[in-house]
PDB file of C-alpha atoms in Angstrom:
ATOM      1  CA  MET B   1      62.535  50.617  44.076  1.00 96.00           C
ATOM      2  CA  ARG B   2      60.297  47.729  43.031  1.00 98.00           C
ATOM      3  CA  ILE B   3      57.770  45.571  44.845  1.00 98.00           C
ATOM      4  CA  ILE B   4      57.382  41.864  44.103  1.00 98.00           C
ATOM      5  CA  ARG B   5      55.538  38.864  45.522  1.00 98.00           C
ATOM      6  CA  TYR B   6      56.985  35.371  45.465  1.00 97.00           C
ATOM      7  CA  LEU B   7      56.114  31.907  46.693  1.00 96.00           C
ATOM      8  CA  GLU B   8      58.128  30.295  49.474  1.00 95.00           C
ATOM      9  CA  ASN B   9      57.070  27.060  51.184  1.00 93.00           C
ATOM     10  CA  GLY B  10      53.543  27.520  49.900  1.00 93.00           C
ATOM     11  CA  LYS B  11      53.250  31.067  51.264  1.00 96.00           C
ATOM     12  CA  ALA B  12      53.127  34.356  49.372  1.00 96.00           C
ATOM     13  CA  ILE B  13      55.882  36.750  50.458  1.00 97.00           C
ATOM     14  CA  MET B  14      56.076  40.436  49.589  1.00 97.00           C
ATOM     15  CA  ALA B  15      59.512  41.960  49.058  1.00 98.00           C
ATOM     16  CA  ALA B  16      61.258  45.140  47.972  1.00 98.00           C
ATOM     17  CA  VAL B  17      63.904  45.073  45.251  1.00 97.00           C
ATOM     18  CA  THR B  18      66.549  47.802  45.240  1.00 97.00           C
ATOM     19  CA  GLU B  19      68.292  49.361  42.246  1.00 95.00           C
ATOM     20  CA  GLU B  20      71.215  47.016  42.918  1.00 95.00           C
ATOM     21  CA  GLY B  21      68.899  44.008  42.637  1.00 95.00           C
ATOM     22  CA  LEU B  22      68.921  43.151  46.342  1.00 96.00           C
ATOM     23  CA  VAL B  23      65.718  41.508  47.556  1.00 97.00           C
ATOM     24  CA  TYR B  24      64.374  42.341  51.032  1.00 97.00           C
ATOM     25  CA  PRO B  25      61.396  40.354  52.372  1.00 97.00           C
ATOM     26  CA  LEU B  26      58.754  42.523  54.045  1.00 97.00           C
ATOM     27  CA  GLU B  27      56.210  41.833  56.748  1.00 96.00           C
ATOM     28  CA  PHE B  28      53.317  43.337  54.791  1.00 96.00           C
ATOM     29  CA  MET B  29      50.669  41.188  53.159  1.00 91.00           C
ATOM     30  CA  ASP B  30      50.399  43.459  50.123  1.00 93.00           C
ATOM     31  CA  LEU B  31      51.532  46.776  48.709  1.00 96.00           C
ATOM     32  CA  PHE B  32      48.720  48.766  50.288  1.00 96.00           C
ATOM     33  CA  GLU B  33      49.648  47.777  53.814  1.00 96.00           C
ATOM     34  CA  LEU B  34      53.013  49.376  53.070  1.00 97.00           C
ATOM     35  CA  VAL B  35      51.373  52.441  51.496  1.00 97.00           C
ATOM     36  CA  GLN B  36      49.038  52.939  54.455  1.00 96.00           C
ATOM     37  CA  THR B  37      51.916  52.582  56.927  1.00 97.00           C
ATOM     38  CA  ALA B  38      53.921  55.205  55.044  1.00 97.00           C
ATOM     39  CA  ASP B  39      50.893  57.508  54.726  1.00 96.00           C
ATOM     40  CA  LYS B  40      50.436  57.510  58.499  1.00 96.00           C
ATOM     41  CA  GLU B  41      54.021  58.720  58.876  1.00 96.00           C
ATOM     42  CA  GLY B  42      53.616  61.358  56.195  1.00 96.00           C
ATOM     43  CA  ILE B  43      56.166  59.825  53.842  1.00 97.00           C
ATOM     44  CA  THR B  44      56.033  57.901  50.590  1.00 96.00           C
ATOM     45  CA  ALA B  45      56.271  54.131  50.349  1.00 97.00           C
ATOM     46  CA  ALA B  46      59.674  54.501  48.688  1.00 97.00           C
ATOM     47  CA  GLY B  47      60.808  56.846  51.447  1.00 97.00           C
ATOM     48  CA  TRP B  48      59.735  54.341  54.094  1.00 97.00           C
ATOM     49  CA  LEU B  49      61.691  51.569  52.373  1.00 97.00           C
ATOM     50  CA  GLU B  50      64.797  53.722  51.934  1.00 96.00           C
ATOM     51  CA  ARG B  51      64.765  54.342  55.676  1.00 96.00           C
ATOM     52  CA  GLU B  52      64.018  50.775  56.774  1.00 96.00           C
ATOM     53  CA  LEU B  53      65.861  48.496  54.330  1.00 97.00           C
ATOM     54  CA  PRO B  54      69.400  49.348  55.575  1.00 95.00           C
ATOM     55  CA  LYS B  55      68.330  47.855  58.930  1.00 94.00           C
ATOM     56  CA  ARG B  56      67.423  44.532  57.291  1.00 95.00           C
ATOM     57  CA  THR B  57      69.123  41.553  55.669  1.00 94.00           C
ATOM     58  CA  SER B  58      68.570  40.815  51.997  1.00 95.00           C
ATOM     59  CA  LEU B  59      68.060  37.405  50.436  1.00 95.00           C
ATOM     60  CA  ASN B  60      70.916  35.585  48.766  1.00 93.00           C
ATOM     61  CA  ASN B  61      68.694  35.018  45.731  1.00 90.00           C
ATOM     62  CA  LYS B  62      68.105  37.536  42.976  1.00 92.00           C
ATOM     63  CA  MET B  63      64.554  38.378  41.969  1.00 93.00           C
ATOM     64  CA  GLU B  64      64.785  36.251  38.805  1.00 91.00           C
ATOM     65  CA  ALA B  65      65.605  33.128  40.843  1.00 93.00           C
ATOM     66  CA  LEU B  66      62.396  33.341  42.878  1.00 96.00           C
ATOM     67  CA  GLN B  67      59.021  31.813  42.045  1.00 96.00           C
ATOM     68  CA  LEU B  68      57.323  35.094  41.259  1.00 97.00           C
ATOM     69  CA  LEU B  69      53.605  35.728  41.682  1.00 97.00           C
ATOM     70  CA  VAL B  70      51.452  38.585  40.438  1.00 98.00           C
ATOM     71  CA  PRO B  71      52.939  41.633  42.222  1.00 97.00           C
ATOM     72  CA  ILE B  72      49.465  42.579  43.413  1.00 97.00           C
ATOM     73  CA  VAL B  73      46.195  40.657  43.490  1.00 96.00           C
ATOM     74  CA  ALA B  74      44.290  43.269  41.505  1.00 96.00           C
ATOM     75  CA  PRO B  75      40.574  43.287  42.327  1.00 96.00           C
ATOM     76  CA  GLU B  76      39.952  44.752  38.884  1.00 97.00           C
ATOM     77  CA  VAL B  77      41.986  45.402  35.764  1.00 98.00           C
ATOM     78  CA  TRP B  78      40.773  48.099  33.394  1.00 98.00           C
ATOM     79  CA  ALA B  79      42.300  49.124  30.082  1.00 98.00           C
ATOM     80  CA  ALA B  80      42.437  52.069  27.712  1.00 97.00           C
ATOM     81  CA  GLY B  81      42.293  51.741  23.947  1.00 94.00           C
ATOM     82  CA  VAL B  82      43.455  53.735  20.934  1.00 91.00           C
ATOM     83  CA  THR B  83      45.851  55.827  23.000  1.00 90.00           C
ATOM     84  CA  TYR B  84      48.723  55.510  20.502  1.00 89.00           C
ATOM     85  CA  GLU B  85      48.820  56.318  16.789  1.00 88.00           C
ATOM     86  CA  ARG B  86      49.900  52.734  15.997  1.00 87.00           C
ATOM     87  CA  SER B  87      46.843  51.409  17.816  1.00 90.00           C
ATOM     88  CA  ARG B  88      44.544  53.657  15.817  1.00 84.00           C
ATOM     89  CA  GLN B  89      46.065  52.372  12.571  1.00 87.00           C
ATOM     90  CA  ALA B  90      45.656  48.756  13.633  1.00 85.00           C
ATOM     91  CA  ARG B  91      42.032  49.222  14.713  1.00 88.00           C
ATOM     92  CA  ASN B  92      41.190  50.927  11.404  1.00 85.00           C
ATOM     93  CA  TYR B  93      42.801  48.048   9.501  1.00 87.00           C
ATOM     94  CA  GLU B  94      40.688  45.518  11.405  1.00 88.00           C
ATOM     95  CA  ALA B  95      37.437  47.441  11.070  1.00 88.00           C
ATOM     96  CA  THR B  96      37.752  47.897   7.288  1.00 85.00           C
ATOM     97  CA  GLY B  97      38.642  44.309   6.462  1.00 83.00           C
ATOM     98  CA  GLY B  98      42.285  44.998   5.796  1.00 81.00           C
ATOM     99  CA  LYS B  99      42.380  48.382   4.060  1.00 82.00           C
ATOM    100  CA  LEU B 100      45.569  50.345   4.606  1.00 73.00           C
ATOM    101  CA  ASP B 101      45.341  53.996   5.681  1.00 78.00           C
ATOM    102  CA  ALA B 102      41.557  53.716   6.047  1.00 76.00           C
ATOM    103  CA  SER B 103      39.535  56.012   8.302  1.00 81.00           C
ATOM    104  CA  THR B 104      36.865  54.787  10.726  1.00 87.00           C
ATOM    105  CA  PHE B 105      35.191  55.744  13.992  1.00 85.00           C
ATOM    106  CA  TYR B 106      38.481  54.842  15.723  1.00 85.00           C
ATOM    107  CA  ASP B 107      39.829  58.176  14.463  1.00 85.00           C
ATOM    108  CA  LYS B 108      37.075  59.830  16.476  1.00 89.00           C
ATOM    109  CA  VAL B 109      38.031  57.780  19.533  1.00 86.00           C
ATOM    110  CA  TYR B 110      41.679  58.795  19.139  1.00 87.00           C
ATOM    111  CA  ASP B 111      40.874  62.514  18.911  1.00 91.00           C
ATOM    112  CA  ALA B 112      37.967  62.709  21.369  1.00 90.00           C
ATOM    113  CA  GLU B 113      38.222  64.310  24.792  1.00 94.00           C
ATOM    114  CA  ARG B 114      36.888  61.147  26.454  1.00 95.00           C
ATOM    115  CA  PRO B 115      39.238  58.141  26.141  1.00 95.00           C
ATOM    116  CA  GLU B 116      38.122  54.599  25.441  1.00 96.00           C
ATOM    117  CA  LEU B 117      38.091  52.684  28.734  1.00 97.00           C
ATOM    118  CA  PHE B 118      36.886  49.131  29.204  1.00 97.00           C
ATOM    119  CA  PHE B 119      36.823  46.431  31.850  1.00 97.00           C
ATOM    120  CA  LYS B 120      39.588  43.938  31.145  1.00 98.00           C
ATOM    121  CA  SER B 121      39.994  41.384  33.908  1.00 97.00           C
ATOM    122  CA  THR B 122      39.557  40.239  37.490  1.00 96.00           C
ATOM    123  CA  ALA B 123      42.049  38.590  39.815  1.00 96.00           C
ATOM    124  CA  ALA B 124      40.753  35.135  38.866  1.00 94.00           C
ATOM    125  CA  ARG B 125      41.315  35.795  35.141  1.00 95.00           C
ATOM    126  CA  THR B 126      44.754  37.357  35.546  1.00 97.00           C
ATOM    127  CA  VAL B 127      48.039  35.449  35.622  1.00 97.00           C
ATOM    128  CA  GLY B 128      51.466  36.524  36.811  1.00 97.00           C
ATOM    129  CA  PRO B 129      55.023  36.098  35.503  1.00 97.00           C
ATOM    130  CA  GLY B 130      55.589  32.587  34.218  1.00 97.00           C
ATOM    131  CA  GLY B 131      51.848  31.874  34.201  1.00 96.00           C
ATOM    132  CA  VAL B 132      49.997  30.394  31.249  1.00 97.00           C
ATOM    133  CA  LEU B 133      47.742  32.585  29.125  1.00 98.00           C
ATOM    134  CA  CYS B 134      44.874  31.120  27.102  1.00 97.00           C
ATOM    135  CA  LEU B 135      44.018  31.514  23.449  1.00 97.00           C
ATOM    136  CA  ARG B 136      40.351  32.120  22.765  1.00 96.00           C
ATOM    137  CA  SER B 137      38.831  29.112  20.993  1.00 96.00           C
ATOM    138  CA  ASP B 138      36.565  31.097  18.627  1.00 96.00           C
ATOM    139  CA  SER B 139      39.214  33.494  17.310  1.00 97.00           C
ATOM    140  CA  THR B 140      41.767  32.990  14.540  1.00 97.00           C
ATOM    141  CA  TRP B 141      43.633  36.314  14.875  1.00 96.00           C
ATOM    142  CA  GLN B 142      45.042  36.881  18.352  1.00 98.00           C
ATOM    143  CA  ILE B 143      47.917  39.007  19.577  1.00 97.00           C
ATOM    144  CA  PRO B 144      49.505  40.226  22.809  1.00 98.00           C
ATOM    145  CA  GLU B 145      49.258  43.912  23.641  1.00 97.00           C
ATOM    146  CA  PRO B 146      52.243  45.139  25.703  1.00 98.00           C
ATOM    147  CA  GLU B 147      51.179  47.980  27.965  1.00 98.00           C
ATOM    148  CA  LEU B 148      52.312  50.118  30.855  1.00 98.00           C
ATOM    149  CA  GLY B 149      50.011  49.425  33.803  1.00 98.00           C
ATOM    150  CA  LEU B 150      49.116  51.911  36.522  1.00 98.00           C
ATOM    151  CA  VAL B 151      48.546  50.582  40.025  1.00 98.00           C
ATOM    152  CA  ILE B 152      46.112  52.957  41.701  1.00 98.00           C
ATOM    153  CA  ASP B 153      44.308  53.305  45.004  1.00 97.00           C
ATOM    154  CA  LYS B 154      40.582  53.821  45.533  1.00 96.00           C
ATOM    155  CA  SER B 155      40.930  57.598  45.156  1.00 96.00           C
ATOM    156  CA  GLY B 156      42.729  57.301  41.814  1.00 97.00           C
ATOM    157  CA  ARG B 157      46.205  58.064  43.167  1.00 97.00           C
ATOM    158  CA  ILE B 158      48.913  56.361  41.112  1.00 98.00           C
ATOM    159  CA  ILE B 159      51.022  54.226  43.452  1.00 98.00           C
ATOM    160  CA  GLY B 160      53.261  52.513  40.932  1.00 98.00           C
ATOM    161  CA  TYR B 161      53.819  51.114  37.463  1.00 98.00           C
ATOM    162  CA  THR B 162      53.769  47.542  36.228  1.00 98.00           C
ATOM    163  CA  ILE B 163      53.729  45.649  32.923  1.00 98.00           C
ATOM    164  CA  GLY B 164      50.512  44.321  31.437  1.00 98.00           C
ATOM    165  CA  ASN B 165      49.629  42.019  28.560  1.00 98.00           C
ATOM    166  CA  ASP B 166      46.166  42.902  27.264  1.00 98.00           C
ATOM    167  CA  MET B 167      45.531  39.874  25.053  1.00 97.00           C
ATOM    168  CA  SER B 168      43.286  40.759  22.128  1.00 97.00           C
ATOM    169  CA  CYS B 169      41.294  39.062  19.338  1.00 97.00           C
ATOM    170  CA  ARG B 170      41.672  41.301  16.309  1.00 94.00           C
ATOM    171  CA  ASP B 171      39.122  39.432  14.213  1.00 96.00           C
ATOM    172  CA  ILE B 172      36.341  39.617  16.805  1.00 96.00           C
ATOM    173  CA  GLU B 173      36.787  43.332  17.477  1.00 94.00           C
ATOM    174  CA  GLY B 174      37.179  44.067  13.773  1.00 93.00           C
ATOM    175  CA  GLU B 175      33.935  42.274  12.931  1.00 93.00           C
ATOM    176  CA  ASN B 176      31.897  44.524  15.185  1.00 93.00           C
ATOM    177  CA  PRO B 177      33.063  47.100  17.767  1.00 91.00           C
ATOM    178  CA  LEU B 178      30.236  46.019  20.073  1.00 94.00           C
ATOM    179  CA  TYR B 179      32.008  42.678  20.399  1.00 95.00           C
ATOM    180  CA  LEU B 180      34.840  44.391  22.287  1.00 95.00           C
ATOM    181  CA  PRO B 181      34.152  42.587  25.614  1.00 95.00           C
ATOM    182  CA  GLN B 182      34.512  39.194  23.905  1.00 96.00           C
ATOM    183  CA  ALA B 183      37.579  40.366  21.991  1.00 96.00           C
ATOM    184  CA  LYS B 184      39.241  41.381  25.241  1.00 97.00           C
ATOM    185  CA  MET B 185      37.995  39.300  28.152  1.00 96.00           C
ATOM    186  CA  TRP B 186      38.101  35.537  28.661  1.00 96.00           C
ATOM    187  CA  ARG B 187      39.792  33.134  31.059  1.00 96.00           C
ATOM    188  CA  ARG B 188      43.520  33.868  31.443  1.00 96.00           C
ATOM    189  CA  SER B 189      43.375  36.717  28.948  1.00 97.00           C
ATOM    190  CA  CYS B 190      45.527  39.108  30.978  1.00 98.00           C
ATOM    191  CA  SER B 191      48.884  39.030  32.739  1.00 98.00           C
ATOM    192  CA  ILE B 192      50.676  41.568  34.940  1.00 98.00           C
ATOM    193  CA  GLY B 193      54.115  41.665  36.532  1.00 98.00           C
ATOM    194  CA  PRO B 194      56.820  40.888  37.308  1.00 98.00           C
ATOM    195  CA  ALA B 195      57.095  43.878  39.664  1.00 98.00           C
ATOM    196  CA  ILE B 196      55.600  47.217  40.617  1.00 98.00           C
ATOM    197  CA  ARG B 197      57.883  50.219  40.275  1.00 98.00           C
ATOM    198  CA  LEU B 198      56.960  52.759  42.939  1.00 98.00           C
ATOM    199  CA  VAL B 199      55.780  55.993  41.380  1.00 97.00           C
ATOM    200  CA  ASP B 200      58.191  58.393  43.066  1.00 95.00           C
ATOM    201  CA  THR B 201      61.195  56.352  41.873  1.00 97.00           C
ATOM    202  CA  VAL B 202      60.369  57.031  38.205  1.00 97.00           C
ATOM    203  CA  ALA B 203      61.772  60.339  37.007  1.00 96.00           C
ATOM    204  CA  ASP B 204      59.666  60.487  33.831  1.00 97.00           C
ATOM    205  CA  PRO B 205      56.907  57.941  33.082  1.00 97.00           C
ATOM    206  CA  TYR B 206      56.842  59.230  29.490  1.00 97.00           C
ATOM    207  CA  ALA B 207      60.424  58.108  28.884  1.00 97.00           C
ATOM    208  CA  LEU B 208      60.031  54.379  29.418  1.00 97.00           C
ATOM    209  CA  ASP B 209      61.175  51.975  26.704  1.00 97.00           C
ATOM    210  CA  ILE B 210      58.886  49.056  25.863  1.00 98.00           C
ATOM    211  CA  ILE B 211      59.900  45.908  23.983  1.00 98.00           C
ATOM    212  CA  CYS B 212      57.916  42.838  23.018  1.00 98.00           C
ATOM    213  CA  ARG B 213      59.377  39.593  21.704  1.00 98.00           C
ATOM    214  CA  ILE B 214      57.463  36.493  20.663  1.00 98.00           C
ATOM    215  CA  TYR B 215      59.168  33.102  20.353  1.00 98.00           C
ATOM    216  CA  ARG B 216      57.886  29.994  18.585  1.00 97.00           C
ATOM    217  CA  SER B 217      59.677  26.667  19.003  1.00 97.00           C
ATOM    218  CA  GLY B 218      62.623  28.547  20.490  1.00 95.00           C
ATOM    219  CA  HIS B 219      62.946  30.991  17.583  1.00 98.00           C
ATOM    220  CA  LYS B 220      62.168  34.703  17.792  1.00 98.00           C
ATOM    221  CA  ILE B 221      59.477  35.458  15.239  1.00 98.00           C
ATOM    222  CA  VAL B 222      58.305  38.945  16.309  1.00 97.00           C
ATOM    223  CA  GLU B 223      60.049  41.881  17.950  1.00 97.00           C
ATOM    224  CA  GLY B 224      58.723  45.389  18.420  1.00 97.00           C
ATOM    225  CA  THR B 225      59.800  48.437  20.387  1.00 97.00           C
ATOM    226  CA  ALA B 226      58.095  51.620  21.517  1.00 96.00           C
ATOM    227  CA  SER B 227      58.229  54.361  24.127  1.00 97.00           C
ATOM    228  CA  THR B 228      55.642  55.724  26.510  1.00 97.00           C
ATOM    229  CA  GLY B 229      56.608  59.093  25.035  1.00 95.00           C
ATOM    230  CA  GLN B 230      54.372  58.135  22.083  1.00 95.00           C
ATOM    231  CA  LEU B 231      51.314  58.010  24.347  1.00 95.00           C
ATOM    232  CA  LYS B 232      48.753  60.580  23.193  1.00 94.00           C
ATOM    233  CA  ARG B 233      47.054  61.026  26.546  1.00 95.00           C
ATOM    234  CA  LYS B 234      48.459  61.809  29.983  1.00 97.00           C
ATOM    235  CA  LEU B 235      48.316  59.059  32.584  1.00 98.00           C
ATOM    236  CA  GLU B 236      46.417  61.244  35.054  1.00 97.00           C
ATOM    237  CA  GLU B 237      43.908  62.032  32.302  1.00 97.00           C
ATOM    238  CA  LEU B 238      43.118  58.331  31.838  1.00 98.00           C
ATOM    239  CA  VAL B 239      42.708  57.857  35.582  1.00 98.00           C
ATOM    240  CA  SER B 240      40.483  60.928  35.894  1.00 98.00           C
ATOM    241  CA  PHE B 241      37.964  59.410  33.486  1.00 98.00           C
ATOM    242  CA  LEU B 242      38.140  55.994  35.150  1.00 98.00           C
ATOM    243  CA  ILE B 243      37.194  57.392  38.559  1.00 97.00           C
ATOM    244  CA  ARG B 244      34.245  59.451  37.287  1.00 97.00           C
ATOM    245  CA  ASP B 245      31.092  58.189  39.032  1.00 97.00           C
ATOM    246  CA  ASN B 246      32.900  54.891  39.612  1.00 97.00           C
ATOM    247  CA  ASP B 247      33.841  52.880  42.679  1.00 96.00           C
ATOM    248  CA  LEU B 248      37.497  51.878  42.608  1.00 96.00           C
ATOM    249  CA  PHE B 249      39.414  49.631  44.959  1.00 97.00           C
ATOM    250  CA  ASP B 250      42.947  49.777  46.302  1.00 97.00           C
ATOM    251  CA  GLY B 251      45.127  47.805  43.904  1.00 97.00           C
ATOM    252  CA  THR B 252      43.114  48.444  40.764  1.00 98.00           C
ATOM    253  CA  VAL B 253      45.304  48.242  37.654  1.00 98.00           C
ATOM    254  CA  LEU B 254      44.712  50.446  34.606  1.00 98.00           C
ATOM    255  CA  LEU B 255      46.476  49.368  31.416  1.00 98.00           C
ATOM    256  CA  THR B 256      47.232  52.407  29.282  1.00 98.00           C
ATOM    257  CA  GLY B 257      47.146  51.068  25.714  1.00 96.00           C
ATOM    258  CA  THR B 258      49.617  49.590  23.283  1.00 95.00           C
ATOM    259  CA  CYS B 259      51.969  50.955  20.647  1.00 92.00           C
ATOM    260  CA  ILE B 260      53.385  47.586  19.586  1.00 94.00           C
ATOM    261  CA  VAL B 261      51.265  45.578  17.149  1.00 94.00           C
ATOM    262  CA  PRO B 262      52.647  42.468  15.389  1.00 94.00           C
ATOM    263  CA  PRO B 263      52.440  42.262  11.572  1.00 94.00           C
ATOM    264  CA  ASN B 264      48.884  41.937  10.277  1.00 94.00           C
ATOM    265  CA  GLU B 265      49.478  38.384   9.047  1.00 95.00           C
ATOM    266  CA  PHE B 266      50.590  37.220  12.511  1.00 97.00           C
ATOM    267  CA  THR B 267      48.497  35.347  15.060  1.00 98.00           C
ATOM    268  CA  LEU B 268      49.524  33.634  18.274  1.00 98.00           C
ATOM    269  CA  GLN B 269      49.713  29.843  18.355  1.00 97.00           C
ATOM    270  CA  ASP B 270      49.682  27.217  21.081  1.00 97.00           C
ATOM    271  CA  GLY B 271      53.073  27.155  22.802  1.00 97.00           C
ATOM    272  CA  ASP B 272      54.225  30.651  21.830  1.00 98.00           C
ATOM    273  CA  ARG B 273      56.287  32.497  24.439  1.00 98.00           C
ATOM    274  CA  ILE B 274      55.707  36.229  24.984  1.00 98.00           C
ATOM    275  CA  GLU B 275      58.278  38.487  26.611  1.00 98.00           C
ATOM    276  CA  ILE B 276      57.365  42.097  27.435  1.00 98.00           C
ATOM    277  CA  GLY B 277      59.945  44.405  28.941  1.00 98.00           C
ATOM    278  CA  ILE B 278      59.638  47.957  30.247  1.00 98.00           C
ATOM    279  CA  SER B 279      62.716  49.823  31.427  1.00 97.00           C
ATOM    280  CA  GLY B 280      63.026  49.970  35.201  1.00 96.00           C
ATOM    281  CA  ILE B 281      60.240  47.439  35.801  1.00 98.00           C
ATOM    282  CA  GLY B 282      61.485  44.147  34.388  1.00 97.00           C
ATOM    283  CA  VAL B 283      60.385  41.522  31.892  1.00 98.00           C
ATOM    284  CA  LEU B 284      56.997  39.805  31.952  1.00 98.00           C
ATOM    285  CA  ILE B 285      57.171  36.308  30.432  1.00 98.00           C
ATOM    286  CA  ASN B 286      54.180  34.094  29.641  1.00 98.00           C
ATOM    287  CA  GLU B 287      53.414  31.105  27.446  1.00 98.00           C
ATOM    288  CA  VAL B 288      50.114  30.862  25.580  1.00 98.00           C
ATOM    289  CA  ARG B 289      48.162  27.641  25.170  1.00 97.00           C
ATOM    290  CA  ASN B 290      44.928  26.462  23.621  1.00 95.00           C
ATOM    291  CA  GLN B 291      41.898  26.302  25.911  1.00 87.00           C
ATOM    292  CA  GLU B 292      41.677  22.517  25.597  1.00 84.00           C
ATOM    293  CA  ARG B 293      45.283  22.038  26.640  1.00 77.00           C
ATOM    294  CA  VAL B 294      44.905  24.271  29.692  1.00 75.00           C
ATOM    295  CA  SER B 295      41.663  22.541  30.730  1.00 66.00           C
ATOM    296  CA  CYS B 296      43.393  19.153  30.489  1.00 49.00           C
ATOM    297  CA  ASP B 297      46.353  20.375  32.572  1.00 60.00           C
ATOM    298  CA  GLU B 298      44.030  21.778  35.243  1.00 57.00           C
ATOM    299  CA  HIS B 299      42.057  18.515  35.376  1.00 38.00           C
ATOM    300  CA  ASN B 300      45.234  16.487  35.804  1.00 43.00           C
ATOM    301  CA  GLN B 301      46.462  18.804  38.570  1.00 43.00           C
ATOM    302  CA  GLN B 302      43.164  18.532  40.446  1.00 37.00           C
ATOM    303  CA  SER B 303      43.168  14.735  40.091  1.00 33.00           C
ATOM    304  CA  HIS B 304      46.712  14.580  41.433  1.00 33.00           C
ATOM    305  CA  VAL B 305      45.822  16.743  44.448  1.00 32.00           C
ATOM    306  CA  SER B 306      42.711  14.718  45.265  1.00 28.00           C
TER     307      SER B 306
END
């Protein structure tokens, strides 16, 4: 069972999507209204939907035909780093100026009890499926980072899973680890979607297949695959460190790290199309553009509206 949001006549609509692909509009404003309703009845959100959806009429449209929005307006997006062996290798390569099989402080991060956690994005900086991501203007080595995202409530309870793209500037982080915030966070540097898979409908979150494809001028130039089974840390472990002495909000998203890294000679370019798929959740598709191009588009849109 998945949760989506879509735009209809200028209004955001929340809906449930069944295993058969049927879409059922819901009366809730967001996922947590559904969760709170189910909690009051002592059942899960998925259990509530399984009971109520047979009483309702589904849309004629499939999910892919709708104008999808971010599945949740996340007040904050956090991320974990160096949680996969492939990520450790990539970070070492960056930090040593391109030495293969080098060792750095990232090995300590990988093996430490405390995981690397950092603030990634806010709702205003995050785009949904079909939205445009921005390239950072002062970086020459940028990549997408396909990640499993955890949707959690203010107590740290995992409500569901989504797909996240943790855009990253490899050159900025490699130059100095203290530059991590600038290597990770800028306008439109994060996307999530297209849906949220409710937690109790996933038999094993460590058996999810991840794929990332990048297209340039209509041609596939990068493809990588991975599995959440390669994740070094447990999902609950990452959440437990995030909530320590921290105020969280319902709908917070925690991205859990990447295991797919494009070839070292690759960098994203204006107009590239990124597709990230995770089994049982869907495919998150975004185009990337230069900052100047996005600023021009936004100016033209505002002028047209005024």
